[in-house]
mmCIF file of C-alpha atoms in Angstrom:
data_model
loop_
_atom_site.group_PDB
_atom_site.id
_atom_site.type_symbol
_atom_site.label_atom_id
_atom_site.label_comp_id
_atom_site.label_asym_id
_atom_site.label_seq_id
_atom_site.Cartn_x
_atom_site.Cartn_y
_atom_site.Cartn_z
ATOM 1 C CA MET R 1 42.365 -111.241 141.198
ATOM 2 C CA THR R 2 38.848 -110.862 142.548
ATOM 3 C CA GLN R 3 36.414 -108.486 140.867
ATOM 4 C CA MET R 4 34.608 -107.865 144.183
ATOM 5 C CA TYR R 5 34.363 -104.538 146.012
ATOM 6 C CA ASP R 6 32.815 -103.899 149.446
ATOM 7 C CA HIS R 7 30.690 -100.728 149.513
ATOM 8 C CA GLY R 8 29.878 -101.104 153.211
ATOM 9 C CA GLY R 9 26.562 -101.563 154.947
ATOM 10 C CA GLY R 10 26.027 -105.076 153.583
ATOM 11 C CA VAL R 11 26.421 -104.110 149.909
ATOM 12 C CA LYS R 12 29.165 -105.448 147.636
ATOM 13 C CA SER R 13 29.679 -105.408 143.869
ATOM 14 C CA ILE R 14 31.177 -107.815 141.351
ATOM 15 C CA ARG R 15 32.520 -106.701 137.956
ATOM 16 C CA VAL R 16 31.044 -109.297 135.587
ATOM 17 C CA PRO R 17 32.532 -109.057 132.074
ATOM 18 C CA ILE R 18 30.445 -108.446 128.944
ATOM 19 C CA PRO R 19 32.154 -110.240 126.029
ATOM 20 C CA ASP R 20 33.191 -108.099 123.056
ATOM 21 C CA ASN R 21 31.523 -104.948 124.363
ATOM 22 C CA PRO R 22 33.116 -101.518 124.949
ATOM 23 C CA LEU R 23 31.215 -101.197 128.250
ATOM 24 C CA GLY R 24 33.514 -103.907 129.552
ATOM 25 C CA HIS R 25 31.474 -105.183 132.477
ATOM 26 C CA THR R 26 28.230 -105.073 134.434
ATOM 27 C CA LEU R 27 28.387 -104.189 138.114
ATOM 28 C CA VAL R 28 26.341 -106.877 139.860
ATOM 29 C CA TYR R 29 25.448 -105.863 143.412
ATOM 30 C CA VAL R 30 25.208 -108.333 146.283
ATOM 31 C CA VAL R 31 22.876 -107.121 149.054
ATOM 32 C CA ASP R 32 22.872 -108.957 152.372
ATOM 33 C CA THR R 33 19.409 -109.706 153.782
ATOM 34 C CA ASP R 34 18.123 -111.682 156.761
ATOM 35 C CA ARG R 35 17.305 -114.577 154.407
ATOM 36 C CA GLY R 36 20.549 -114.583 152.435
ATOM 37 C CA PRO R 37 22.157 -112.553 149.656
ATOM 38 C CA VAL R 38 20.053 -110.881 146.969
ATOM 39 C CA LEU R 39 21.551 -109.845 143.627
ATOM 40 C CA VAL R 40 20.768 -106.626 141.788
ATOM 41 C CA ASP R 41 21.250 -107.766 138.152
ATOM 42 C CA THR R 42 23.329 -110.810 137.188
ATOM 43 C CA GLY R 43 25.448 -110.106 134.095
ATOM 44 C CA TRP R 44 25.762 -111.574 130.600
ATOM 45 C CA ASP R 45 25.015 -115.243 129.913
ATOM 46 C CA ASP R 46 28.539 -116.407 129.078
ATOM 47 C CA PRO R 47 30.808 -119.060 130.693
ATOM 48 C CA THR R 48 33.511 -116.528 131.587
ATOM 49 C CA SER R 49 30.903 -114.160 133.027
ATOM 50 C CA TRP R 50 29.412 -116.997 135.096
ATOM 51 C CA ASP R 51 32.830 -118.001 136.417
ATOM 52 C CA THR R 52 33.552 -114.385 137.371
ATOM 53 C CA LEU R 53 30.205 -114.076 139.149
ATOM 54 C CA ALA R 54 30.816 -117.314 141.070
ATOM 55 C CA GLU R 55 34.350 -116.235 142.041
ATOM 56 C CA GLY R 56 33.041 -112.838 143.150
ATOM 57 C CA LEU R 57 30.332 -114.438 145.258
ATOM 58 C CA ALA R 58 32.969 -116.652 146.892
ATOM 59 C CA ALA R 59 34.944 -113.516 147.721
ATOM 60 C CA CYS R 60 31.745 -112.183 149.319
ATOM 61 C CA GLY R 61 31.620 -115.281 151.506
ATOM 62 C CA THR R 62 28.751 -116.912 149.635
ATOM 63 C CA GLY R 63 28.044 -118.724 146.367
ATOM 64 C CA PRO R 64 25.498 -119.086 143.537
ATOM 65 C CA GLY R 65 23.644 -121.803 145.468
ATOM 66 C CA GLU R 66 22.970 -119.492 148.420
ATOM 67 C CA ILE R 67 21.286 -116.637 146.537
ATOM 68 C CA HIS R 68 17.850 -115.808 147.979
ATOM 69 C CA GLY R 69 16.569 -113.573 145.190
ATOM 70 C CA VAL R 70 17.458 -111.634 142.035
ATOM 71 C CA VAL R 71 16.207 -108.101 141.386
ATOM 72 C CA ILE R 72 16.527 -107.047 137.732
ATOM 73 C CA THR R 73 16.736 -103.344 136.843
ATOM 74 C CA HIS R 74 15.772 -104.089 133.211
ATOM 75 C CA HIS R 75 15.552 -106.950 130.741
ATOM 76 C CA HIS R 76 18.723 -106.401 128.662
ATOM 77 C CA PRO R 77 21.002 -109.481 128.496
ATOM 78 C CA ASP R 78 23.962 -107.833 130.247
ATOM 79 C CA HIS R 79 21.678 -107.466 133.294
ATOM 80 C CA HIS R 80 19.237 -110.373 133.093
ATOM 81 C CA GLY R 81 21.393 -112.896 131.216
ATOM 82 C CA LEU R 82 22.572 -115.100 134.088
ATOM 83 C CA SER R 83 19.349 -114.905 136.116
ATOM 84 C CA GLY R 84 18.117 -118.304 134.973
ATOM 85 C CA LYS R 85 21.389 -120.010 135.845
ATOM 86 C CA VAL R 86 21.369 -118.405 139.313
ATOM 87 C CA ARG R 87 17.795 -119.613 139.873
ATOM 88 C CA GLU R 88 18.613 -123.144 138.687
ATOM 89 C CA GLY R 89 21.392 -123.447 141.246
ATOM 90 C CA SER R 90 19.681 -121.786 144.204
ATOM 91 C CA GLY R 91 15.914 -121.703 143.749
ATOM 92 C CA ALA R 92 16.103 -117.895 143.966
ATOM 93 C CA TRP R 93 13.128 -115.809 142.874
ATOM 94 C CA ILE R 94 13.566 -113.333 139.990
ATOM 95 C CA ALA R 95 11.797 -109.965 140.173
ATOM 96 C CA MET R 96 11.229 -107.537 137.281
ATOM 97 C CA HIS R 97 8.862 -104.688 136.406
ATOM 98 C CA ALA R 98 5.756 -105.890 134.542
ATOM 99 C CA ALA R 99 6.549 -103.930 131.353
ATOM 100 C CA ASP R 100 9.950 -105.579 130.943
ATOM 101 C CA ALA R 101 8.640 -108.964 132.091
ATOM 102 C CA ALA R 102 6.160 -108.747 129.197
ATOM 103 C CA ILE R 103 9.066 -108.172 126.795
ATOM 104 C CA VAL R 104 10.883 -111.211 128.213
ATOM 105 C CA ARG R 105 7.825 -113.400 127.748
ATOM 106 C CA ARG R 106 7.245 -112.109 124.238
ATOM 107 C CA THR R 107 10.904 -112.760 123.360
ATOM 108 C CA ARG R 108 10.624 -116.321 124.681
ATOM 109 C CA THR R 109 7.569 -117.066 122.514
ATOM 110 C CA THR R 110 8.386 -115.127 119.323
ATOM 111 C CA ARG R 111 10.331 -116.949 116.616
ATOM 112 C CA PRO R 112 13.641 -115.162 115.860
ATOM 113 C CA ASP R 113 12.732 -114.808 112.171
ATOM 114 C CA ARG R 114 9.640 -112.800 113.227
ATOM 115 C CA TRP R 115 11.963 -110.274 114.875
ATOM 116 C CA PHE R 116 14.176 -110.037 111.782
ATOM 117 C CA THR R 117 11.169 -109.506 109.519
ATOM 118 C CA TYR R 118 9.897 -106.796 111.861
ATOM 119 C CA MET R 119 13.298 -105.072 112.046
ATOM 120 C CA ALA R 120 13.705 -105.193 108.273
ATOM 121 C CA ALA R 121 10.331 -103.499 107.817
ATOM 122 C CA LYS R 122 11.162 -100.854 110.431
ATOM 123 C CA LEU R 123 14.531 -100.043 108.871
ATOM 124 C CA THR R 124 13.003 -99.828 105.394
ATOM 125 C CA ALA R 125 10.361 -97.434 106.724
ATOM 126 C CA ALA R 126 13.161 -95.352 108.289
ATOM 127 C CA GLY R 127 14.867 -94.962 104.911
ATOM 128 C CA ALA R 128 17.681 -97.486 105.338
ATOM 129 C CA PRO R 129 19.284 -98.533 102.029
ATOM 130 C CA GLU R 130 18.596 -102.025 100.721
ATOM 131 C CA ASP R 131 22.188 -103.211 101.271
ATOM 132 C CA HIS R 132 21.725 -102.517 104.999
ATOM 133 C CA VAL R 133 18.335 -104.224 105.233
ATOM 134 C CA ALA R 134 19.152 -107.262 103.081
ATOM 135 C CA PRO R 135 21.020 -109.304 105.754
ATOM 136 C CA LEU R 136 17.940 -109.182 107.998
ATOM 137 C CA ARG R 137 15.757 -110.697 105.291
ATOM 138 C CA THR R 138 17.777 -113.933 105.314
ATOM 139 C CA ALA R 139 18.837 -114.002 108.983
ATOM 140 C CA ARG R 140 17.741 -117.050 110.955
ATOM 141 C CA ARG R 141 19.698 -116.642 114.150
ATOM 142 C CA PRO R 142 19.480 -119.586 116.592
ATOM 143 C CA SER R 143 17.289 -118.983 119.627
ATOM 144 C CA THR R 144 20.101 -120.159 121.908
ATOM 145 C CA MET R 145 21.832 -116.799 121.625
ATOM 146 C CA PRO R 146 21.949 -114.665 124.798
ATOM 147 C CA GLY R 147 18.826 -112.542 124.986
ATOM 148 C CA PHE R 148 16.661 -114.881 122.890
ATOM 149 C CA THR R 149 15.865 -117.289 125.745
ATOM 150 C CA PRO R 150 15.823 -115.065 128.847
ATOM 151 C CA ALA R 151 14.616 -116.437 132.190
ATOM 152 C CA ASP R 152 10.940 -115.861 132.891
ATOM 153 C CA PRO R 153 10.681 -113.713 136.054
ATOM 154 C CA ASP R 154 8.410 -115.021 138.800
ATOM 155 C CA ARG R 155 7.912 -111.847 140.870
ATOM 156 C CA GLU R 156 6.744 -108.375 139.865
ATOM 157 C CA ILE R 157 8.513 -105.207 140.950
ATOM 158 C CA VAL R 158 5.761 -102.720 141.802
ATOM 159 C CA PRO R 159 6.787 -99.044 141.539
ATOM 160 C CA GLY R 160 6.768 -97.209 144.850
ATOM 161 C CA GLU R 161 6.677 -100.365 146.932
ATOM 162 C CA LEU R 162 9.373 -101.862 149.149
ATOM 163 C CA LEU R 163 10.799 -105.116 147.806
ATOM 164 C CA ASP R 164 10.591 -108.244 149.933
ATOM 165 C CA LEU R 165 14.135 -108.078 151.311
ATOM 166 C CA PRO R 166 13.927 -108.985 155.008
ATOM 167 C CA GLY R 167 15.950 -106.590 157.119
ATOM 168 C CA ARG R 168 16.426 -104.049 154.297
ATOM 169 C CA ARG R 169 14.451 -101.094 152.938
ATOM 170 C CA LEU R 170 14.750 -101.208 149.148
ATOM 171 C CA ARG R 171 12.084 -99.227 147.291
ATOM 172 C CA ALA R 172 11.352 -99.547 143.566
ATOM 173 C CA ILE R 173 11.423 -96.353 141.485
ATOM 174 C CA TRP R 174 9.986 -96.747 137.968
ATOM 175 C CA THR R 175 12.313 -95.031 135.495
ATOM 176 C CA PRO R 176 11.184 -95.855 131.928
ATOM 177 C CA GLY R 177 13.227 -94.650 128.965
ATOM 178 C CA HIS R 178 16.127 -97.028 128.375
ATOM 179 C CA THR R 179 13.468 -99.764 128.513
ATOM 180 C CA PRO R 180 9.742 -99.387 129.295
ATOM 181 C CA GLY R 181 10.112 -101.268 132.592
ATOM 182 C CA HIS R 182 13.471 -100.013 133.821
ATOM 183 C CA VAL R 183 13.584 -99.517 137.588
ATOM 184 C CA CYS R 184 16.033 -97.869 139.952
ATOM 185 C CA LEU R 185 16.172 -99.164 143.513
ATOM 186 C CA HIS R 186 16.406 -96.760 146.429
ATOM 187 C CA LEU R 187 18.084 -98.218 149.512
ATOM 188 C CA GLU R 188 16.390 -96.138 152.202
ATOM 189 C CA GLU R 189 19.077 -96.623 154.841
ATOM 190 C CA ASP R 190 21.775 -94.365 156.263
ATOM 191 C CA HIS R 191 24.898 -94.261 154.138
ATOM 192 C CA PRO R 192 27.609 -96.380 155.825
ATOM 193 C CA ALA R 193 30.143 -93.533 155.476
ATOM 194 C CA GLN R 194 27.515 -90.948 156.511
ATOM 195 C CA LEU R 195 27.684 -89.120 153.180
ATOM 196 C CA PRO R 196 25.069 -86.342 152.961
ATOM 197 C CA GLY R 197 21.862 -87.250 151.178
ATOM 198 C CA HIS R 198 19.156 -89.886 151.367
ATOM 199 C CA GLY R 199 20.394 -93.458 151.178
ATOM 200 C CA ARG R 200 21.864 -95.091 148.105
ATOM 201 C CA LEU R 201 20.434 -95.623 144.618
ATOM 202 C CA PHE R 202 21.017 -98.688 142.443
ATOM 203 C CA SER R 203 20.546 -96.875 139.137
ATOM 204 C CA GLY R 204 20.917 -99.658 136.549
ATOM 205 C CA ASP R 205 21.518 -98.003 133.174
ATOM 206 C CA HIS R 206 19.259 -95.036 133.922
ATOM 207 C CA LEU R 207 21.877 -92.818 135.527
ATOM 208 C CA LEU R 208 25.542 -93.431 134.683
ATOM 209 C CA PRO R 209 28.494 -91.211 135.663
ATOM 210 C CA GLY R 210 30.161 -90.695 132.286
ATOM 211 C CA ILE R 211 27.905 -91.921 129.473
ATOM 212 C CA THR R 212 24.303 -91.500 128.410
ATOM 213 C CA PRO R 213 22.215 -94.676 128.029
ATOM 214 C CA HIS R 214 20.776 -95.618 124.677
ATOM 215 C CA ILE R 215 17.236 -94.289 124.247
ATOM 216 C CA GLY R 216 15.520 -95.850 121.252
ATOM 217 C CA LEU R 217 11.945 -96.675 120.347
ATOM 218 C CA TYR R 218 10.484 -99.550 122.364
ATOM 219 C CA GLU R 219 10.405 -102.588 120.072
ATOM 220 C CA ASP R 220 7.227 -104.649 119.893
ATOM 221 C CA PRO R 221 6.094 -106.312 116.655
ATOM 222 C CA ASP R 222 2.496 -106.459 117.885
ATOM 223 C CA ASP R 223 2.100 -103.033 119.516
ATOM 224 C CA THR R 224 1.212 -99.950 117.480
ATOM 225 C CA THR R 225 1.138 -97.552 120.448
ATOM 226 C CA VAL R 226 2.947 -94.286 119.695
ATOM 227 C CA THR R 227 5.436 -94.199 122.549
ATOM 228 C CA ASP R 228 7.810 -91.403 123.592
ATOM 229 C CA PRO R 229 10.831 -93.099 125.224
ATOM 230 C CA LEU R 230 12.955 -89.953 125.347
ATOM 231 C CA GLY R 231 10.131 -88.059 127.038
ATOM 232 C CA ASP R 232 9.788 -90.951 129.485
ATOM 233 C CA TYR R 233 13.523 -90.876 130.174
ATOM 234 C CA LEU R 234 13.731 -87.129 130.799
ATOM 235 C CA ALA R 235 10.780 -87.255 133.209
ATOM 236 C CA SER R 236 12.339 -90.255 134.968
ATOM 237 C CA LEU R 237 15.623 -88.387 135.399
ATOM 238 C CA GLU R 238 13.866 -85.621 137.303
ATOM 239 C CA ARG R 239 12.142 -88.221 139.505
ATOM 240 C CA VAL R 240 15.539 -89.660 140.469
ATOM 241 C CA ALA R 241 17.107 -86.252 141.117
ATOM 242 C CA ALA R 242 14.324 -85.487 143.596
ATOM 243 C CA LEU R 243 15.432 -88.467 145.715
ATOM 244 C CA THR R 244 18.824 -86.761 146.371
ATOM 245 C CA PRO R 245 20.625 -90.032 147.166
ATOM 246 C CA ALA R 246 23.918 -89.799 149.028
ATOM 247 C CA GLU R 247 25.519 -92.122 146.478
ATOM 248 C CA VAL R 248 24.598 -93.689 143.152
ATOM 249 C CA LEU R 249 25.555 -97.315 142.452
ATOM 250 C CA PRO R 250 25.192 -97.736 138.666
ATOM 251 C CA ALA R 251 25.378 -100.921 136.604
ATOM 252 C CA HIS R 252 28.391 -99.712 134.606
ATOM 253 C CA GLN R 253 31.499 -97.602 135.194
ATOM 254 C CA HIS R 254 31.726 -96.574 138.884
ATOM 255 C CA THR R 255 29.807 -95.209 141.861
ATOM 256 C CA PHE R 256 29.353 -91.443 142.219
ATOM 257 C CA THR R 257 27.696 -88.735 144.288
ATOM 258 C CA ASP R 258 25.570 -85.644 143.499
ATOM 259 C CA ALA R 259 22.864 -87.275 141.409
ATOM 260 C CA PRO R 260 21.030 -83.944 140.836
ATOM 261 C CA ALA R 261 24.139 -82.468 139.164
ATOM 262 C CA ARG R 262 24.479 -85.484 136.875
ATOM 263 C CA VAL R 263 20.776 -85.323 136.036
ATOM 264 C CA SER R 264 21.159 -81.642 135.167
ATOM 265 C CA GLU R 265 24.034 -82.490 132.793
ATOM 266 C CA LEU R 266 21.958 -85.145 131.057
ATOM 267 C CA LEU R 267 18.896 -82.905 130.698
ATOM 268 C CA THR R 268 21.084 -80.204 129.155
ATOM 269 C CA HIS R 269 22.750 -82.744 126.857
ATOM 270 C CA HIS R 270 19.446 -83.944 125.454
ATOM 271 C CA GLU R 271 18.022 -80.445 125.067
ATOM 272 C CA ASP R 272 21.168 -79.390 123.173
ATOM 273 C CA ARG R 273 20.900 -82.482 121.010
ATOM 274 C CA LEU R 274 17.269 -81.795 120.177
ATOM 275 C CA THR R 275 18.207 -78.220 119.249
ATOM 276 C CA ASP R 276 21.005 -79.490 116.984
ATOM 277 C CA LEU R 277 18.588 -81.890 115.295
ATOM 278 C CA LEU R 278 16.175 -79.058 114.538
ATOM 279 C CA THR R 279 19.005 -77.332 112.668
ATOM 280 C CA LEU R 280 19.587 -80.502 110.631
ATOM 281 C CA LEU R 281 15.834 -80.727 109.959
ATOM 282 C CA ALA R 282 15.749 -77.352 108.223
ATOM 283 C CA THR R 283 15.365 -79.584 105.158
ATOM 284 C CA PRO R 284 13.338 -82.818 105.248
ATOM 285 C CA LEU R 285 15.276 -85.932 106.321
ATOM 286 C CA THR R 286 14.368 -89.554 106.860
ATOM 287 C CA PRO R 287 15.439 -91.107 110.201
ATOM 288 C CA TRP R 288 18.333 -92.830 108.385
ATOM 289 C CA GLN R 289 19.502 -89.548 106.828
ATOM 290 C CA LEU R 290 19.233 -87.839 110.203
ATOM 291 C CA ALA R 291 21.264 -90.569 111.910
ATOM 292 C CA GLU R 292 23.967 -90.216 109.228
ATOM 293 C CA ARG R 293 24.287 -86.526 110.101
ATOM 294 C CA MET R 294 24.026 -86.750 113.901
ATOM 295 C CA GLU R 295 27.098 -86.552 116.144
ATOM 296 C CA TRP R 296 28.209 -89.946 117.459
ATOM 297 C CA ASN R 297 31.354 -91.122 119.196
ATOM 298 C CA ARG R 298 32.878 -91.852 115.782
ATOM 299 C CA PRO R 299 32.173 -90.943 112.126
ATOM 300 C CA TRP R 300 29.181 -92.695 110.561
ATOM 301 C CA SER R 301 31.455 -94.523 108.110
ATOM 302 C CA GLN R 302 33.203 -96.187 111.074
ATOM 303 C CA ILE R 303 30.043 -97.266 112.918
ATOM 304 C CA PRO R 304 29.579 -101.057 112.596
ATOM 305 C CA TYR R 305 26.389 -102.631 111.285
ATOM 306 C CA PRO R 306 24.690 -103.524 114.618
ATOM 307 C CA SER R 307 25.488 -100.103 116.080
ATOM 308 C CA ARG R 308 23.892 -98.388 113.077
ATOM 309 C CA ASN R 309 20.604 -100.097 113.954
ATOM 310 C CA ILE R 310 20.916 -98.711 117.491
ATOM 311 C CA ALA R 311 21.707 -95.259 116.076
ATOM 312 C CA ILE R 312 18.589 -95.340 113.894
ATOM 313 C CA ALA R 313 16.454 -96.224 116.931
ATOM 314 C CA GLU R 314 17.976 -93.318 118.843
ATOM 315 C CA ALA R 315 17.351 -90.907 115.952
ATOM 316 C CA GLU R 316 13.724 -92.067 115.820
ATOM 317 C CA ALA R 317 13.293 -91.573 119.580
ATOM 318 C CA HIS R 318 14.538 -87.995 119.266
ATOM 319 C CA LEU R 319 12.252 -87.393 116.287
ATOM 320 C CA ARG R 320 9.313 -88.759 118.266
ATOM 321 C CA ARG R 321 10.082 -86.283 121.067
ATOM 322 C CA LEU R 322 10.342 -83.323 118.641
ATOM 323 C CA VAL R 323 7.022 -84.252 117.022
ATOM 324 C CA LYS R 324 5.357 -84.561 120.426
ATOM 325 C CA LEU R 325 6.714 -81.118 121.402
ATOM 326 C CA GLY R 326 5.352 -79.640 118.142
ATOM 327 C CA ARG R 327 8.856 -78.747 116.968
ATOM 328 C CA ALA R 328 8.943 -81.124 113.975
ATOM 329 C CA GLU R 329 6.437 -82.936 111.780
ATOM 330 C CA ALA R 330 6.278 -85.671 109.174
ATOM 331 C CA VAL R 331 6.182 -84.486 105.563
ATOM 332 C CA ALA R 332 2.805 -85.469 104.126
ATOM 333 C CA GLY R 333 3.063 -88.141 101.448
ATOM 334 C CA SER R 334 6.757 -88.829 101.941
ATOM 335 C CA GLU R 335 7.876 -92.470 101.619
ATOM 336 C CA PRO R 336 9.990 -93.443 103.403
ATOM 337 C CA VAL R 337 8.698 -90.864 105.834
ATOM 338 C CA ALA R 338 10.766 -87.685 106.174
ATOM 339 C CA TYR R 339 10.593 -85.100 108.936
ATOM 340 C CA VAL R 340 11.103 -81.354 108.937
ATOM 341 C CA ALA R 341 11.402 -78.701 111.646
ATOM 342 C CA VAL R 342 8.377 -76.429 112.167
#
């Protein structure tokens, strides 16, 4: 059974599986151009995922060797993973925003043990117990794992500019938050079913119909800039709502309409969550203690080890936003650092 769906107007999608992940799949979009098909994202670097992508492309009347270019919404391995294999077979270019391209290049040149040392230090500073940090101190994961050897992009996506897709009008919209270089792609063409609104939006992970993307602190062992990813994300949401696309084509789940309504839901969700966190911060808490008390999709005791690291990053991103808004502050002299509402 093919995983291909025709959205009309020279746009199709392929459901490329993500192994052992509750998201299930990445929606890879195939956009017809005058020089051949261009992919929006590629899926996870896995043999089954590659086979599914190839079968889907065959159902689209093409194949991996005929791809003209690859446009990446962001650097995560379920989006960028197969880009290198596509390029090897076709000579396709790979385009990515400069901020995420920098992460890819840093990942390619940084020894894996450097990342584990960095993460161990970050988790210790966040108040994680030693039994949680200890595995990172001895981890020496091979660099052949997906995400550790991502393909180096050879074109830059410039926000506000049309991409070089002959015969199409695809404009890059910079939407940082989920990653610093995440982009949405606005197809500035009439909707094939004449739905009301302005074109179609490939939204990556920025705007999804039923889940909120992970917003954590941007990870960079060599950068001490105090970033505000949640603030970036909320501002980016409003930028996307202003486009009023007729239809949103996300990287996960399913297509949907009424982007402004979905943006409004997400803005409300995050404001409610920040308010709830202020209640928890009536007494000082470290990021780890805050994460333990936050509402997740399951009790903290049932959250597996890797997901706890993601939860800590999300707690820290929310704390960073509260501090920037002047609604919380670090407790002077606390170690590991604790935060309290003000």
